[in-house]
Amino acid sequence: MKKTTLLYMVLIAAFLAYAARHVYTNQVGEGSFRSEELRGELGENYVMVTFLSGIEYWKSCLKGFEDAAEALNVSIEYRGATQYDAREQITVLEQIIAKKPAGIAISAIDPDSLKGAIDKAVDAGIPVVLFDSGAPDSKAFSFLGTDNAAAGGAAAEQMAGLLGGQGQVAVITLPNQQNHDERTQGFQDAIRQRYPGMEVVAVEDDKGDAMIAKDLTKSLLKRYPNLAGVFVTEAAGGKGAGEAAAELDRTEKLRVIAFDTDKDTLDMIREGRISATIAQGTWNMGYWSLQYLFHLHHDLTIPSPTASGDVSPLPVNVNTGISVVTPQNVDDYYAK
Amino acid sequence: MKKTTLLYMVLIAAFLAYAARHVYTNQVGEGSFRSEELRGELGENYVMVTFLSGIEYWKSCLKGFEDAAEALNVSIEYRGATQYDAREQITVLEQIIAKKPAGIAISAIDPDSLKGAIDKAVDAGIPVVLFDSGAPDSKAFSFLGTDNAAAGGAAAEQMAGLLGGQGQVAVITLPNQQNHDERTQGFQDAIRQRYPGMEVVAVEDDKGDAMIAKDLTKSLLKRYPNLAGVFVTEAAGGKGAGEAAAELDRTEKLRVIAFDTDKDTLDMIREGRISATIAQGTWNMGYWSLQYLFHLHHDLTIPSPTASGDVSPLPVNVNTGISVVTPQNVDDYYAK
């Protein structure tokens, strides 16, 4: 027993002495980390794939992807279904796989229908990561996106701060869409658990339409004349709720908290018609997606992506965080 | 209405044409991404801080930190409390802060006592990220670590695979330590939800001691003669359970699933005395910690770490994943 203790002490001392020298380079063998510099090769091309590819939301994801490409000296391509159409996105993905790119970052329109094409890419040796909208059962190596319950909680904190923890509030959302349900739930849970002076009096469906959100806000104000705040979980509706609030003839302001950073929303924060909006970590989704794909393509991770068995060469789930945009910092969120 | 549709179509077409040119560089303004190459400057030094700094577990975290330092051309230092002592770790951290390093990655011995020193570092303008053991209420920018419930679930899947979904199993753990409780819970939940032919008959405490784990395994076998598997949630105990299994005189093998990748555990997988072990994403913790600190130090993120308000410049929570080590891939897990 004493021999073992002594052996341990010698081993620990040896390791500490080793660590103190700050020379770790040969610890896990030469060549196990293959790149001295993170620089891509000529023709190394990565593809970002979305759906509804024309909407403003993706711009910041793409900017992150582009910034990482610039830093790593690789080229990128942006593709996507133009519509909200799973079959179109699958077709686009199949076309991309045929070209054998160095990696694919995809926001899956829906997890089940995309799984087959994603797995096909991975089986063909093409690294795939998911961002924004995941496909948990697929073979993709990682998912980078928002913790929507936490985002709803942050909206509740902001609302409580604006209202001094008192008053009736409502939610306008897209029921039965998972990310929106999670935002609503996170908002309601935070209020119930931490703000006994507040109450969520209604949860309404604006179908992603600013006009409907405006009408809903007006009718909510009739039903609840003391309504003090509205949290809108989707990008379009904040504008409508903000317009309804601006037209309001009351001593107390109706506080509106929106979601995402469309130019309209930012403008209305500047003008004081929307109090705050929740910015998702979209730049981070794009930036770290490309970093991950690069590391997979160059086999730089430990364990290796080619190791056998049930292996995670990369972080499997990355909560990209949110930021609260207010009149104080709104200028930072305009695409320059 | 038609006008609006037309306008949208023109806008979408314009954006697609823009995207098709693959020229995004000026989209968010020149200079908003400041580095053409990810290369550090002379004297740019990052520090990794742990507790029980001599144990084998940190080696792979440090290897990841070192590999990232090599890739980014910066220098690193490894420091830590030698004991399991919060006050010692705080002292070490204070000494590091005084030297104003470019960034600090720390595994917090306990969240509450370390919060003050961590916040002091951030307030002094030193980027801090947490890895392995977090401090959720601190001002650190990110946490990178294991989802312990998922790790327990993976152990349950592996066990079910080994046993054909049938039989009595037990858990040996460190009760009342959060990460170990989560592993136990994840294991139990997975079995209860997905394997009706299996039953967790006991949860025992080995106090982190291989000898106790060995004795516990033997006494479990007396109480449950048909015991088919043991999941040990902590690094030391797997060895003891594996020894008890090896000494066993039975037709059916007792399957042991261990945790972490100490040399002893890997040896026993090679010899067939332990069936599998759960490897944490330790290299990824270290590697991406340094990448994050580098990006904070060089102000490369959008939003910027210096932006006002409630801002996440980086992913806030990173599940670094786990890998299941079996006789098929065990050779990949020896430190070379």
XYZ file of C-alpha atoms in Angstrom, chain A residues 1 8 11-12 15-16 19-20 22-29 32-33 35-39 53-55 58-60 62-63 66-68 70-73 76-78 80 82 144 154 158 281 283-284 287-288 291-292 295 300-303 307-325 328-329 332-336, chain B residues 11-12 15-16 18-20 22-29 32-33 35-39 53-55 58-60 62-63 66-68 70-73 76-78 82 144 154 158 239 264 281 283-284 287-288 291-292 295 300-303 307-325 328-329 332-336:
168
model
C 0.000 0.000 0.000
C 1.377 8.089 -6.968
C 3.838 10.444 -10.643
C 1.995 13.541 -9.419
C 3.371 15.717 -13.785
C 3.534 18.984 -11.830
C 3.352 21.185 -16.212
C 5.495 23.864 -14.575
C 4.882 24.730 -19.827
C 6.028 22.290 -22.425
C 3.051 20.230 -23.430
C 3.669 19.939 -27.104
C 4.695 16.320 -27.224
C 2.215 15.147 -24.627
C -0.247 13.474 -26.965
C 2.227 12.693 -29.699
C -2.094 14.219 -33.394
C -2.807 17.920 -33.901
C -2.088 22.024 -38.279
C 0.386 24.648 -37.195
C -1.857 27.328 -38.611
C -5.578 27.277 -39.218
C -5.433 27.970 -42.951
C -33.424 31.992 -48.040
C -34.345 35.586 -48.818
C -35.353 36.684 -45.306
C -30.093 34.751 -42.144
C -27.893 37.722 -42.994
C -26.110 37.746 -39.669
C -24.111 34.295 -43.129
C -21.927 37.172 -41.969
C -18.198 34.618 -44.028
C -16.047 36.095 -41.247
C -14.858 32.623 -40.265
C -12.034 34.974 -44.178
C -10.139 34.100 -40.994
C -9.531 30.510 -42.152
C -8.816 31.370 -45.778
C -18.131 29.663 -48.958
C -21.407 29.439 -50.775
C -24.930 30.322 -49.641
C -31.275 27.397 -49.693
C -36.466 29.970 -51.418
C -25.675 25.517 -32.644
C -34.780 37.006 -20.529
C -36.670 42.763 -19.175
C -26.643 34.740 -31.405
C -23.388 35.644 -35.966
C -22.080 33.048 -33.524
C -19.079 31.719 -37.268
C -18.691 28.626 -35.078
C -15.014 26.724 -37.469
C -16.479 23.316 -36.572
C -11.927 21.301 -37.816
C -8.128 18.397 -36.100
C -10.309 17.187 -33.227
C -9.632 14.718 -30.422
C -11.333 12.268 -30.678
C -12.872 7.185 -34.817
C -15.056 4.107 -34.517
C -18.087 3.784 -32.247
C -20.223 6.371 -30.494
C -17.913 9.386 -30.631
C -18.349 13.168 -30.268
C -15.443 14.873 -32.021
C -17.043 18.293 -31.319
C -19.370 19.927 -28.835
C -22.750 18.389 -29.628
C -25.027 21.173 -28.486
C -24.084 24.832 -28.391
C -26.364 27.413 -26.819
C -25.372 30.456 -28.840
C -26.880 32.869 -26.327
C -29.090 35.927 -26.685
C -28.627 39.639 -26.200
C -31.234 42.173 -25.080
C -31.441 45.134 -27.472
C -29.101 52.190 -25.210
C -27.403 49.681 -27.494
C -24.822 48.274 -32.453
C -27.398 45.965 -34.055
C -27.885 47.643 -37.424
C -26.086 45.792 -40.211
C -23.389 48.303 -41.075
C -36.079 42.117 -52.734
C -35.679 38.354 -52.565
C -30.686 39.251 -52.102
C -30.251 35.976 -53.985
C -26.153 39.242 -54.067
C -25.663 35.924 -52.316
C -24.869 34.175 -55.584
C -20.428 35.176 -52.806
C -19.267 38.646 -51.918
C -20.351 39.328 -48.395
C -17.301 41.045 -47.102
C -18.701 44.525 -46.867
C -22.101 43.478 -45.584
C -21.588 44.453 -41.966
C -18.964 47.071 -42.591
C -16.179 44.840 -37.940
C -14.205 41.602 -38.231
C -8.425 39.819 -38.188
C -7.444 38.430 -41.567
C -5.641 35.604 -39.832
C -6.169 34.148 -36.400
C -2.642 34.759 -35.091
C -4.082 20.094 -10.467
C -2.036 16.899 -10.462
C -4.793 14.463 -11.445
C -6.938 17.542 -16.684
C -4.273 16.326 -19.073
C -6.587 16.124 -22.034
C -4.694 20.989 -21.142
C -3.778 19.229 -24.387
C -2.186 23.719 -25.852
C -3.266 22.626 -29.332
C -5.371 25.763 -29.712
C -0.211 26.279 -31.106
C -2.796 26.903 -33.827
C -3.288 30.542 -32.752
C 0.377 31.247 -32.042
C -0.239 29.378 -22.266
C 0.317 28.596 -18.628
C -1.194 25.884 -16.427
C -2.958 21.430 -5.810
C -18.010 24.432 -21.710
C -25.496 6.999 -22.980
C -24.547 0.930 -23.826
C -11.404 -0.257 -11.518
C -6.228 1.882 -15.372
C -15.106 15.912 -24.273
C -9.944 18.022 -25.303
C -12.851 20.059 -26.675
C -9.463 23.681 -27.164
C -12.626 25.773 -27.507
C -10.484 29.784 -28.989
C -13.193 31.694 -27.111
C -11.828 35.834 -29.805
C -13.576 39.460 -32.887
C -17.169 38.610 -31.938
C -20.486 40.115 -32.984
C -21.858 41.467 -30.705
C -21.135 46.263 -26.042
C -23.431 47.769 -23.414
C -26.287 45.919 -21.744
C -27.185 42.259 -21.466
C -25.047 40.852 -24.261
C -23.721 37.389 -25.198
C -20.648 37.827 -27.388
C -20.103 34.045 -27.393
C -22.080 30.845 -27.008
C -23.029 30.807 -23.318
C -23.330 27.101 -22.745
C -21.479 24.457 -24.700
C -22.249 20.775 -24.248
C -18.881 19.295 -25.154
C -20.326 15.835 -25.708
C -19.227 12.369 -24.644
C -17.818 9.349 -26.407
C -18.320 5.698 -25.522
C -14.993 3.854 -25.240
C -13.048 -1.591 -30.446
C -11.789 1.982 -30.054
C -7.519 5.829 -29.576
C -7.915 7.003 -25.975
C -4.444 6.391 -24.610
C -2.455 9.618 -24.280
C 0.179 9.081 -26.934
